[in-house]
Structures are given as C-alpha cells and as structure tokens.
Tab-separated table of C-alpha atoms in Angstrom:
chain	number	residue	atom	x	y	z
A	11	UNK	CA	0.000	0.000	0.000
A	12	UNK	CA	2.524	2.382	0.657
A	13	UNK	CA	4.445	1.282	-2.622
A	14	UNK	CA	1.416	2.403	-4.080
A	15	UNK	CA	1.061	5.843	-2.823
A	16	UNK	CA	4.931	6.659	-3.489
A	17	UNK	CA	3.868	5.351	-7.121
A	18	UNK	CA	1.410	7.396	-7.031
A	19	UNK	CA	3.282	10.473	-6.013
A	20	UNK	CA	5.731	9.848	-8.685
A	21	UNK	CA	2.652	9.921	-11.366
A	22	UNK	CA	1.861	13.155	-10.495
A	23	UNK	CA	4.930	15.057	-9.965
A	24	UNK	CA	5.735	13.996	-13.070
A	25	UNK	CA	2.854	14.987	-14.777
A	26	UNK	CA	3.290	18.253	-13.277
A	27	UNK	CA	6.798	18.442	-14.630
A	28	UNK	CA	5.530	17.590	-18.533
A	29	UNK	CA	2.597	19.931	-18.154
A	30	UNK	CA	4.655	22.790	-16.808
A	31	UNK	CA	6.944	22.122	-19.755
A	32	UNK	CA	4.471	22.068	-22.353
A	33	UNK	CA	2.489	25.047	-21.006
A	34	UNK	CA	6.004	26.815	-21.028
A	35	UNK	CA	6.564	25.773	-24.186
A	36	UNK	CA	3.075	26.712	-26.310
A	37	UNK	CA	3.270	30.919	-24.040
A	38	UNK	CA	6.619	31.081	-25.717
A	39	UNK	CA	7.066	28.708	-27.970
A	40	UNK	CA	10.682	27.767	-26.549
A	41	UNK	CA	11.628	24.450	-25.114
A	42	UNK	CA	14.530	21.858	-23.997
A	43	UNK	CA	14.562	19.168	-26.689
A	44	UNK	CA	13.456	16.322	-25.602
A	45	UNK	CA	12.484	17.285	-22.178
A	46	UNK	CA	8.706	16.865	-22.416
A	47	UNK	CA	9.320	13.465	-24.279
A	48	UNK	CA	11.382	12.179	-21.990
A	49	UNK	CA	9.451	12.906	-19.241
A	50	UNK	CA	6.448	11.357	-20.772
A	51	UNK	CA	8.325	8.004	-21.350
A	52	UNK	CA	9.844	8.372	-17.602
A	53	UNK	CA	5.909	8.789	-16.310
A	54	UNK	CA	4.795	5.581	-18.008
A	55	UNK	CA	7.369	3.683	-15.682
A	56	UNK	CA	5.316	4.309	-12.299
A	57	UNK	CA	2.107	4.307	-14.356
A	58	UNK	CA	2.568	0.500	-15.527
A	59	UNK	CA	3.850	-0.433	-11.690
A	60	UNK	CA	0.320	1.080	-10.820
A	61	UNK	CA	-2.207	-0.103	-12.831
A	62	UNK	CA	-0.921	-3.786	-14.004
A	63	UNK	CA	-2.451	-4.620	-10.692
A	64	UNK	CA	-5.528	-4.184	-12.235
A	65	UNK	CA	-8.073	-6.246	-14.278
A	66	UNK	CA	-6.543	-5.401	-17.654
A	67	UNK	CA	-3.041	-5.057	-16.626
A	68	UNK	CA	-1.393	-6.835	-19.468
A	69	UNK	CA	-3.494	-4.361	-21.859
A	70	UNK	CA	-2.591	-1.156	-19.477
A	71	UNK	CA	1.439	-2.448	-19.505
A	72	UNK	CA	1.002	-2.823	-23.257
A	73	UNK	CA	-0.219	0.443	-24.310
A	74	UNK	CA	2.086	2.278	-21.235
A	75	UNK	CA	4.883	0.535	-22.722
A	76	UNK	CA	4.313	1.075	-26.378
A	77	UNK	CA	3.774	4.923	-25.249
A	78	UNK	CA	7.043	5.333	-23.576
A	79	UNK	CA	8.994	3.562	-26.479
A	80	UNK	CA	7.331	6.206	-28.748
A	81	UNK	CA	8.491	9.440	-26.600
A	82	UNK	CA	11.914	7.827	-26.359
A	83	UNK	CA	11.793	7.774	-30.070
A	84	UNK	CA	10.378	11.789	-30.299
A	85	UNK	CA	12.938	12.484	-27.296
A	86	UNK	CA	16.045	11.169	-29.788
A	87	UNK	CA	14.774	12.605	-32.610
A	88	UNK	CA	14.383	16.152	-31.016
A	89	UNK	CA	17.601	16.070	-29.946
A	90	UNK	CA	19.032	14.804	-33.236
A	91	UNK	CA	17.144	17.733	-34.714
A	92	UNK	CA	18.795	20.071	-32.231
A	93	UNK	CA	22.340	19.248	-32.915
C-alpha cells in the first residue's frame, strides 16, 4: 500500500513536470529538446507499476509501454534535430 502511494506520487509530480513544460513551451514557444518526451516516457514507468495490478493489466502495460517507447523515439529525434 505504501508502494502504491509513493507510485502514485511519482505519477503526479511527473505529470506536473511535462505539463509545466508544455504550457512553457506553447506561451513562448521555446523548449529543452526532448524534455517533455522524456518525461512522458519516464511517467509511463510508475504508471505501468500502478495499474498492471488491475483487471486489464497486461493491456494497461502494453499500451504504457508502447507509449514510452514512442516518446523515447520523439525524445532522440528532437535532440538529433537540435544538434
């Protein structure tokens, strides 16, 4: 239970994190590249700890999983496009 509300924590700080980014971002159209990517693949970490437990887990650790794999991919190639 308490693994749970640390998870939970996490979730949420971190989804502060990409919507403070991305609000930053769209009033003045600067950003980090990659940041709000990355952060979006680092949230679906806790996220797929929390909700495998329930009754579609497998489903929920799928489509988590396939998420984060594509912001790691948008994280790379923002950087690439930086450099």
């Amino acid at each position: 239970m308490k693994k749970d509300k640390l998870l939970a924590v996490i979730v949420i700080l971190l989804g502060v994190i990409v919507m403070a980014a991305s609000i930053v971002y769209i009033v003045t159209d600067r950003m980090i590249p990659g940041l709000i990517p990355l952060c979006s693949a680092v949230l679906m970490v806790p996220m797929i700890l929390l909700w495998r437990k329930n009754e579609n887990g497998k489903l929920y650790a799928f489509l988590f999983m396939t998420a984060s794999i594509l912001n790691l991919i948008a994280a790379v190639l923002q950087i690439a496009n930086a450099l």
